[in-house]
Short mmCIF file of C-alpha atoms in Angstrom, two decimals:
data_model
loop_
_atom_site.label_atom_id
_atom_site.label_comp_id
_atom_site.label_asym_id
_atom_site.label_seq_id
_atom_site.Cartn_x
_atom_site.Cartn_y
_atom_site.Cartn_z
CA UNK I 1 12.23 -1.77 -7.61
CA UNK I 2 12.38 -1.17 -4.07
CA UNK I 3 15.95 -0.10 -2.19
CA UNK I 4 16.36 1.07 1.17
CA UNK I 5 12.69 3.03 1.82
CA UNK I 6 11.50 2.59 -1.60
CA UNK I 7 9.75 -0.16 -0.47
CA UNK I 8 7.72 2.30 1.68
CA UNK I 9 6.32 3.15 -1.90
CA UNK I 10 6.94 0.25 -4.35
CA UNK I 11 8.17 2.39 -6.28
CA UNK I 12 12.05 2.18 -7.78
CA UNK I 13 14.86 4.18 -5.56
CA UNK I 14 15.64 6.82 -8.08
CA UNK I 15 12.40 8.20 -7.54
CA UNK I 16 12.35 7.92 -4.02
CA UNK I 17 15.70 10.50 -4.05
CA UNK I 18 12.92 13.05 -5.24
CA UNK I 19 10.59 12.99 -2.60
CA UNK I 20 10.93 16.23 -0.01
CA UNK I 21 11.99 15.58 3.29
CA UNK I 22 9.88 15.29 5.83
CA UNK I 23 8.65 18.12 8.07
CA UNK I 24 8.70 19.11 11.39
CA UNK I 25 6.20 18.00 13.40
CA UNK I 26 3.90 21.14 14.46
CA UNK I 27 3.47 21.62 18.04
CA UNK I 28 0.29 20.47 19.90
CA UNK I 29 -2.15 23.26 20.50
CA UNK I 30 -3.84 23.52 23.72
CA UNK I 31 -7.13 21.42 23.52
CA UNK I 32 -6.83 19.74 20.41
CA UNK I 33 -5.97 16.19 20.34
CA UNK I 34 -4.25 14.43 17.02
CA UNK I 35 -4.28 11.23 15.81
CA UNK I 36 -2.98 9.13 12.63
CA UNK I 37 -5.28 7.70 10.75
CA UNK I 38 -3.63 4.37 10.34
CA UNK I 39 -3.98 3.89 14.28
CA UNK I 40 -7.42 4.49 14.04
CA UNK I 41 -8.35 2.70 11.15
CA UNK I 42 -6.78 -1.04 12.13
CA UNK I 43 -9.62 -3.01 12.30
CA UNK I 44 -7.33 -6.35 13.23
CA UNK I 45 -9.57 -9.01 10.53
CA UNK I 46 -8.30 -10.34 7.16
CA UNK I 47 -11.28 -11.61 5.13
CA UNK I 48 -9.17 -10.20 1.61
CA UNK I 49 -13.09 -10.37 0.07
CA UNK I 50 -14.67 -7.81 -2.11
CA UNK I 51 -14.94 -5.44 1.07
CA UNK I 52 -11.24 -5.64 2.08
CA UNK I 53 -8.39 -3.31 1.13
CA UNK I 54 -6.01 -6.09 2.02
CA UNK I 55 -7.65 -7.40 -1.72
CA UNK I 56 -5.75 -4.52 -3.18
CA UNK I 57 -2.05 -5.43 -2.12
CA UNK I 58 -0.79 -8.70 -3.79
CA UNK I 59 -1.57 -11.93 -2.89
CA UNK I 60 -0.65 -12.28 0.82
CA UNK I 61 0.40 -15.62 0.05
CA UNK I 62 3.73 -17.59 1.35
CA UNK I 63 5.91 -17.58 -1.68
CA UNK I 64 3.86 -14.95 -3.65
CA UNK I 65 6.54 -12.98 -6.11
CA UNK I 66 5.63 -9.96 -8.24
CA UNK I 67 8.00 -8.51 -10.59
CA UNK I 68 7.80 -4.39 -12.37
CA UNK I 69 9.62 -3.28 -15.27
CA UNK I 70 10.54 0.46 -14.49
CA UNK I 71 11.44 2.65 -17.82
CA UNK I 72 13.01 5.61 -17.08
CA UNK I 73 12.72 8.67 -19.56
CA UNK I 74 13.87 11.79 -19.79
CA UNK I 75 12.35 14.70 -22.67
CA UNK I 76 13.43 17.62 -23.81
CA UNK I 77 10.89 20.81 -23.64
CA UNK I 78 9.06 19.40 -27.02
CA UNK I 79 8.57 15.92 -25.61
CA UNK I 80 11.86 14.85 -27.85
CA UNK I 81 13.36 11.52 -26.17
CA UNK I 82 16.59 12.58 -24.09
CA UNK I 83 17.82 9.30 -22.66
CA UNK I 84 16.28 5.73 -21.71
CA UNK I 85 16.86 3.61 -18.98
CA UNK I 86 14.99 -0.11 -18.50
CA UNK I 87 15.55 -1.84 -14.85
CA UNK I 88 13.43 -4.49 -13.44
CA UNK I 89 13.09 -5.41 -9.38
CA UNK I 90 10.84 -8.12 -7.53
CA UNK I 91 9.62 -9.00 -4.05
CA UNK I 92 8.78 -11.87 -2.80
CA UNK I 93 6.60 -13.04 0.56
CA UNK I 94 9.22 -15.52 2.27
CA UNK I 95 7.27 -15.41 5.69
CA UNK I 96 3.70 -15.10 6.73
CA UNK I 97 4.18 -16.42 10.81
CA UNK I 98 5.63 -12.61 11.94
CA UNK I 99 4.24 -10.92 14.18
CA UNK I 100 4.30 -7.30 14.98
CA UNK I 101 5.11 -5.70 18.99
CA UNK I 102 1.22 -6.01 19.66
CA UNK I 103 0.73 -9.14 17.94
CA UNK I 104 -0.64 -8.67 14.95
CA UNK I 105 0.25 -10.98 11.79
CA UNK I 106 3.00 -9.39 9.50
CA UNK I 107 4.47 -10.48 6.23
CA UNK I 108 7.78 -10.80 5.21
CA UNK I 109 9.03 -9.84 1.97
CA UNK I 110 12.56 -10.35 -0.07
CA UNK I 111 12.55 -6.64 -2.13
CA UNK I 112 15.45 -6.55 -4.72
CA UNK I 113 17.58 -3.43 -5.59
CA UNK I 114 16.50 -2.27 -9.04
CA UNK I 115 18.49 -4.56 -11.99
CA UNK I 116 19.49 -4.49 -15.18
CA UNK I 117 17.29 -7.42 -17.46
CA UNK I 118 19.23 -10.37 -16.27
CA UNK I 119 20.56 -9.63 -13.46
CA UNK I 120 18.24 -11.23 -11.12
CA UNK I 121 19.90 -13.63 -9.66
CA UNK I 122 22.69 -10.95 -8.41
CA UNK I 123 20.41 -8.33 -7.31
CA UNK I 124 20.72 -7.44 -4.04
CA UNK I 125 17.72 -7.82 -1.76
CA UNK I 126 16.71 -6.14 1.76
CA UNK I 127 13.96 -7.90 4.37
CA UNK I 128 10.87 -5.40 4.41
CA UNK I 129 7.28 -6.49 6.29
CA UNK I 130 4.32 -5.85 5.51
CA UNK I 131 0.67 -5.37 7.74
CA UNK I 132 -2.53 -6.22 5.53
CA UNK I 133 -5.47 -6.45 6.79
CA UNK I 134 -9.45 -5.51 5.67
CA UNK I 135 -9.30 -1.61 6.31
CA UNK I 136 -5.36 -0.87 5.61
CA UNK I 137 -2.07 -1.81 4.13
CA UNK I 138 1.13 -0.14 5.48
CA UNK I 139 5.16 -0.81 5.16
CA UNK I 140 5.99 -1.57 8.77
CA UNK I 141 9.15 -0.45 10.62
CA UNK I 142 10.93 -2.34 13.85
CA UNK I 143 8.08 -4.58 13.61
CA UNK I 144 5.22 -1.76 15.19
CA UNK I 145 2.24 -0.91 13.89
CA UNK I 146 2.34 2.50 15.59
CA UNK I 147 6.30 3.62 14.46
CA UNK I 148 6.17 6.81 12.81
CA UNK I 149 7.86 6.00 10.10
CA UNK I 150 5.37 3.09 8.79
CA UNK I 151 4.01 3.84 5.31
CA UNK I 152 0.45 4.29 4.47
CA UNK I 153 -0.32 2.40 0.69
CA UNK I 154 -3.92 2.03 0.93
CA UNK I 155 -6.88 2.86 3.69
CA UNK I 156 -10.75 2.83 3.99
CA UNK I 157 -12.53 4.54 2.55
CA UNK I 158 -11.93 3.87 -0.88
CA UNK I 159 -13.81 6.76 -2.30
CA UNK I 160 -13.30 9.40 -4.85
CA UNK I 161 -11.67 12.26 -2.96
CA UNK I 162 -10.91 10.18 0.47
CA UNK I 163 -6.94 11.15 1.47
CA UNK I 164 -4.61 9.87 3.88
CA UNK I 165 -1.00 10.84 5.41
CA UNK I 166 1.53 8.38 3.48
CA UNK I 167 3.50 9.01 6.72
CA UNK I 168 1.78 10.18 10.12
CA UNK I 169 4.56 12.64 11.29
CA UNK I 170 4.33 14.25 7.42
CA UNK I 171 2.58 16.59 5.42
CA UNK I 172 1.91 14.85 2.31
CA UNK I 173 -1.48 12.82 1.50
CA UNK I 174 -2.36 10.96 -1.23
CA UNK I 175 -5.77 10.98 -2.32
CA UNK I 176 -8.08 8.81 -4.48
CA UNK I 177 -8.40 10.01 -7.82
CA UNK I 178 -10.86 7.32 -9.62
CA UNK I 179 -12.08 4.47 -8.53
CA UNK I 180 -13.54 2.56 -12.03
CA UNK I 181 -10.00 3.57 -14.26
CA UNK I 182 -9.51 0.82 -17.08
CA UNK I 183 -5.67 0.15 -17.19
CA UNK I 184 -3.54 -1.67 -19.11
CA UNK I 185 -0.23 -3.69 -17.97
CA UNK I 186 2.21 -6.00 -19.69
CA UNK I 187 0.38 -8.95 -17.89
CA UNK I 188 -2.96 -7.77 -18.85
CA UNK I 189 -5.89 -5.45 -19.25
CA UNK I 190 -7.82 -4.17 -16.70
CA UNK I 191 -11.28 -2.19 -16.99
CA UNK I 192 -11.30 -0.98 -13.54
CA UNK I 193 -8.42 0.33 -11.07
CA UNK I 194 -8.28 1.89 -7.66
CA UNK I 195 -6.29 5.27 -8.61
CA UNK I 196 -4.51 7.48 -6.27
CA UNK I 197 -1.76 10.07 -6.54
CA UNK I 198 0.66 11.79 -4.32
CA UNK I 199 2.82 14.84 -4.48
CA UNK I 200 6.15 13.56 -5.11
CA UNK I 201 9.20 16.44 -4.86
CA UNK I 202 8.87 18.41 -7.98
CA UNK I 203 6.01 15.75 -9.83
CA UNK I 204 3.65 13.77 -8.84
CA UNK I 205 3.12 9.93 -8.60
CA UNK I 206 0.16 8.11 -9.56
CA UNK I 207 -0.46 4.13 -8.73
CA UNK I 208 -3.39 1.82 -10.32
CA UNK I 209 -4.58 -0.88 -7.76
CA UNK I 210 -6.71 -3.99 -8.90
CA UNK I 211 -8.72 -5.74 -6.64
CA UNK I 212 -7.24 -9.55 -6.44
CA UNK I 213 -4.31 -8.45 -8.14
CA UNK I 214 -2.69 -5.44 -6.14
CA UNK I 215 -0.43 -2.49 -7.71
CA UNK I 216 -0.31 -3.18 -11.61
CA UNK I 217 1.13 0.29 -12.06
CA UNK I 218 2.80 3.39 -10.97
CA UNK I 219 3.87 6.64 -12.72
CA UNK I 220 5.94 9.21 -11.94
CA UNK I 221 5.81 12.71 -13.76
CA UNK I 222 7.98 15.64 -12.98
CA UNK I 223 9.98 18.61 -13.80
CA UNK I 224 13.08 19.10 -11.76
CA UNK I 225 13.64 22.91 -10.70
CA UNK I 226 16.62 24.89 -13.25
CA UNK I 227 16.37 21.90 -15.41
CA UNK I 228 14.44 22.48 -19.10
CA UNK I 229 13.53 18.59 -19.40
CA UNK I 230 10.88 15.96 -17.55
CA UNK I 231 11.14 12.93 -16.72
CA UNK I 232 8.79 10.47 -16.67
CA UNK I 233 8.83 6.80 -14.87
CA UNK I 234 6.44 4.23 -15.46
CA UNK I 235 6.86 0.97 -13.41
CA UNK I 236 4.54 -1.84 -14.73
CA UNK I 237 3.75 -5.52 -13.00
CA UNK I 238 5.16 -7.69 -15.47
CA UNK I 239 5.15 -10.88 -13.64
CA UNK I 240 2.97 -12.28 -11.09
CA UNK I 241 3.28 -15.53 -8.70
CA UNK I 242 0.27 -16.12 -6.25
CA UNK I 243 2.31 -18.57 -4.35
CA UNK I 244 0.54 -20.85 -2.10
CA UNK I 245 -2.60 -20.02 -1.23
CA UNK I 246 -3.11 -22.41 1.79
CA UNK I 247 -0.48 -20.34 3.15
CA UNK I 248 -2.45 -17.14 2.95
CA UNK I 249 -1.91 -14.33 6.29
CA UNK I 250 -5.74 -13.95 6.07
CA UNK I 251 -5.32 -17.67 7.97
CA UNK I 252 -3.39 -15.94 10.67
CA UNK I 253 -6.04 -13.85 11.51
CA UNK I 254 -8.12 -14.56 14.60
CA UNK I 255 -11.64 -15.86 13.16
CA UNK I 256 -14.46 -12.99 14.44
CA UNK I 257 -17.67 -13.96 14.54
CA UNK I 258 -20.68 -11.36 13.19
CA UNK I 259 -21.75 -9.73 16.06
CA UNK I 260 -25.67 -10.80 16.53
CA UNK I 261 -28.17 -8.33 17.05
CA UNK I 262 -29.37 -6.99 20.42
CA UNK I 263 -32.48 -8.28 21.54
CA UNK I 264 -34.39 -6.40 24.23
CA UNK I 265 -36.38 -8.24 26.45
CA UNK I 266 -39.94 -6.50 27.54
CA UNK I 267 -40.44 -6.70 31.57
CA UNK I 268 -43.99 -7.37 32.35
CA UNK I 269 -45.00 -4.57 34.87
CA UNK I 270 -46.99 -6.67 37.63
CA UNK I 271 -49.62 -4.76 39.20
CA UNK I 272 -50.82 -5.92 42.56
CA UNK I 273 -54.21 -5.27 43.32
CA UNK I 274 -54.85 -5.27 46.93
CA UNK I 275 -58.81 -6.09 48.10
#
């Protein structure tokens, strides 16, 4: 499923040949100051409970696996099939003692080039890491959490309408499109997903999140320019591992302690009487 960035967007290769390239950064105007959202939204705990967005990625677990089925479809102007294509990939979590530059717990993942049904054992796999924690979940790249090239999948807040850059140094956002969406998957149905979509070269891409579960789906819809046909590719988790959860990254996490509240003390204003 994921080959050389796809895993920036777990989604399979051939769609990641369809994304634009990525624009120029535009100069710095006098008096305004940027910043990436990512940057500003670590918030460095890993509680993965009901208030975390780490609960949306897949279980951050040492020897977790998750496996997609990706058909690939083209159709002719009336919707007539075209061709077919079936390939499946997996990743797997064979690391969670990483660390990023500034210290922060990373996972590592085995992430398979896209295979024909089996052909597992002789898919090809590349090393790709991972930063979750409770406010965002991001591919990371020569182990920083500030490179440029890191990949945005998921950030606070997770509200209808809330967007982020998928990259810092690029144009495109993805934006949350429902937050309630019942979906169904090969390994089950769900009655509500976190749905967002992003402009993807001529389409668009749309991925279904489940809390405790991560990405259970992703689909790609598009028309390519001087071409009368669309294609269409769905990716759907068909397998799902939790691996060990003793071994979890949320573990890894410096312990933070609720802040308590500040109590004011009153000074007694002494009054001296003099006689």
């Amino acid at each position: 499923m994921l080959a050389g960035i796809a895993a920036l967007v777990f989604i399979p290769s051939l769609l990641i040949a369809q994304q634009p390239a990525m624009k120029p950064k535009p100069a710095k105007r006098p008096g305004v100051h940027l910043s990436t959202a990512p940057t500003a939204a670590f918030r460095p705990t890993c509680n993965l409970d009901s208030n975390s967005v780490g609960a949306y990625f897949f279980p951050a677990n040492l020897g977790a696996k998750w496996t997609f089925r990706t058909i690939s479809q083209t159709l002719d102007v009336h919707n007539t099939l075209l061709q077919s294509d079936t390939m499946f990939s997996f990743e797997r979590v064979v690391s969670d003692t990483n660390r990023s530059i500034q210290g922060f717990p990373v996972l590592r993942c085995e992430s398979s080039m896209p295979y024909h049904a089996g052909g597992e054992d002789t898919a090809k796999v590349q090393t790709v890491e991972y930063y979750v924690d409770d406010s965002v979940v991001m591919t990371v790249f020569n182990h920083s959490l500030t490179s440029a090239v890191n990949h945005v999948m998921i950030v606070n807040p997770l509200q209808m309408g809330a967007s982020w850059k998928d990259v810092s140094e690029d144009t495109i956002r993805t934006t949350v499109i429902a937050t309630e969406e019942p979906v169904s998957t090969p390994i089950g149905d769900f009655s509500k997903s976190l749905v967002v979509r992003t402009p993807a070269g001529f389409g668009e891409m749309s991925k279904y999140f489940v809390k405790g579960v991560g990405i259970v789906k992703i689909v790609f819809r598009g028309i390519p320019p001087q071409q009368n046909a669309t294609f269409v590719h769905t990716s759907e988790l068909v397998a799902l591992d939790r691996g060990d959860p003793k071994r979890s990254i949320r573990y890894r996490f410096p312990a933070v302690e609720p802040k308590k509240p500040a109590t004011h003390k009153l000074k007694k204003n002494r009054t001296k009487v003099t006689q």
